Coordinates of C-alpha atoms in Angstrom, one line a residue:
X1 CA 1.8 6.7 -10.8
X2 CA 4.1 5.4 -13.5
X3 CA 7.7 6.2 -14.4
X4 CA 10.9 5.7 -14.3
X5 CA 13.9 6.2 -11.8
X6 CA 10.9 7.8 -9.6
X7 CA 12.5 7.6 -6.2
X8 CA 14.8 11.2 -7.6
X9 CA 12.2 12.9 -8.4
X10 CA 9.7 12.3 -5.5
X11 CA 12.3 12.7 -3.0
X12 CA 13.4 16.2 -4.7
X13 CA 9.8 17.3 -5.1
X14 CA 9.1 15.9 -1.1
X15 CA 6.2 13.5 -2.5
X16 CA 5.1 10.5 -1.2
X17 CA 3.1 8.5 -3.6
X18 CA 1.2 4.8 -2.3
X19 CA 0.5 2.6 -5.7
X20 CA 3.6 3.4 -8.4
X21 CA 5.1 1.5 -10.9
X22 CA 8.9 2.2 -11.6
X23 CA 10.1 0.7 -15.0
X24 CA 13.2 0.8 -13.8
X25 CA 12.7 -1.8 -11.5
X26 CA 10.7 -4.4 -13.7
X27 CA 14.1 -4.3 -16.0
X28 CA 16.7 -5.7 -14.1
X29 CA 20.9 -5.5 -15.3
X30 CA 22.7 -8.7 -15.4
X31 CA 25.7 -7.5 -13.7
X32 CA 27.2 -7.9 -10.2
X33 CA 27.0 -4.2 -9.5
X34 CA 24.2 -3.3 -6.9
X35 CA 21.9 -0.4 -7.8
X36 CA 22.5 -0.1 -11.5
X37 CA 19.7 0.5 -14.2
X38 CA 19.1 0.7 -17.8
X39 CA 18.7 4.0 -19.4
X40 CA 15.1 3.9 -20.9
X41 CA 15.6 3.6 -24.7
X42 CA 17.9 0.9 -23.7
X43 CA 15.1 -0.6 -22.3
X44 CA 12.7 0.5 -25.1
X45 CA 15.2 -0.9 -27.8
X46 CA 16.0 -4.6 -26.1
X47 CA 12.3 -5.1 -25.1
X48 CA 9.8 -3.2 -28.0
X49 CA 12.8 -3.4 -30.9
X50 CA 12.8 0.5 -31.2
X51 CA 15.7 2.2 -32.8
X52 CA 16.6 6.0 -31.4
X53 CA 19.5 8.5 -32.5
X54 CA 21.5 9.2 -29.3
X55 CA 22.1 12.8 -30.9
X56 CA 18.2 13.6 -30.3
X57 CA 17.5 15.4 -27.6
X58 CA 15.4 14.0 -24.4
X59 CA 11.4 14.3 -25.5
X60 CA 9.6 14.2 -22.3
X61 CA 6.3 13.2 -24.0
X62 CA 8.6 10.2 -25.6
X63 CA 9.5 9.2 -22.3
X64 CA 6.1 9.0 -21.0
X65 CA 5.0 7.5 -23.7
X66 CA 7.8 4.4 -23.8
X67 CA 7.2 4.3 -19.9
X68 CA 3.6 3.0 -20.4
X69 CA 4.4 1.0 -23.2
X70 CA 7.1 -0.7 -21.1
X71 CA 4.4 -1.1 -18.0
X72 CA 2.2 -2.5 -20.5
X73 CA 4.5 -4.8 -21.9
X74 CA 5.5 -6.4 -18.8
X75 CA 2.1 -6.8 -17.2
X76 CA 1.3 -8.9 -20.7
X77 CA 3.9 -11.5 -19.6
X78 CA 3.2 -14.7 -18.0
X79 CA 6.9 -14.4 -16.5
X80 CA 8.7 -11.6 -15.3
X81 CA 12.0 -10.3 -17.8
X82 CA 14.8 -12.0 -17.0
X83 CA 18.0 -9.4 -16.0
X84 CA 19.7 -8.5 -19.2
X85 CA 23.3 -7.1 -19.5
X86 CA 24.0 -3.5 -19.6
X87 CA 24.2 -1.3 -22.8
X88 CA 28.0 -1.1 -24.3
X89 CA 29.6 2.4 -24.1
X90 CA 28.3 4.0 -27.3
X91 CA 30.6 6.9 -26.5
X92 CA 28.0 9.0 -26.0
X93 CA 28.0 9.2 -22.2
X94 CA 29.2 11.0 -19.8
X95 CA 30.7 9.0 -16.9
X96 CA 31.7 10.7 -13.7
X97 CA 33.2 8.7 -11.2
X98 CA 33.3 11.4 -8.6
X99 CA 33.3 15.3 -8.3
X100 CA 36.6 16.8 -8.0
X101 CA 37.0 18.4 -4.1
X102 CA 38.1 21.7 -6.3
X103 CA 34.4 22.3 -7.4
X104 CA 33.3 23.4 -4.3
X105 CA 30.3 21.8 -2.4
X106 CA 27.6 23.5 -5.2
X107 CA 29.1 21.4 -7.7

């Protein structure tokens, strides 16, 4: 099984899967934050020199697609890819720190 940020959606799905690869793992962030990871076209534009519109939509099929060329990519190197920093705030994002207590618990 290959994909990226797996752990989400096997847990949510109540999967167990032996032999996976998780792309977000082979990519580390150079950062002293624990648990962080680059989004996938990040990945895709640092590592394969891709260019994407952050307006577009998310393509599933795109996804799968730059997941196996990423676990393709790195099992071609002789050395693992070093850590790189994260990507800068394009303004794009939404960043939520925490949920506000007044949304209720099915926020």
């Amino acid at each position: 099984l290959v994909g990226h940020r797996l752990n989400g959606d096997l847990a949510a799905l109540g999967l167990w899967h032996g032999p996976l690869v998780d792309v977000s793992l082979l990519f580390g962030v150079e950062t002293r934050k624990q648990h962080q990871y680059h989004p996938l076209r990040y990945i895709a534009e640092r590592l394969l020199q891709m260019k994407f519109d952050e307006n577009e939509p998310h393509d599933a099929l795109e996804s799968a697609r730059l997941i196996m060329r990423l676990a393709q990519h790195e099992a071609e190197q002789t050395m693992p890819t070093t850590p790189f920093g994260p990507k800068e705030f394009s303004g794009c994002e939404l960043v939520v720190r925490h949920i506000p207590y007044e949304w209720g618990a099915g926020a």
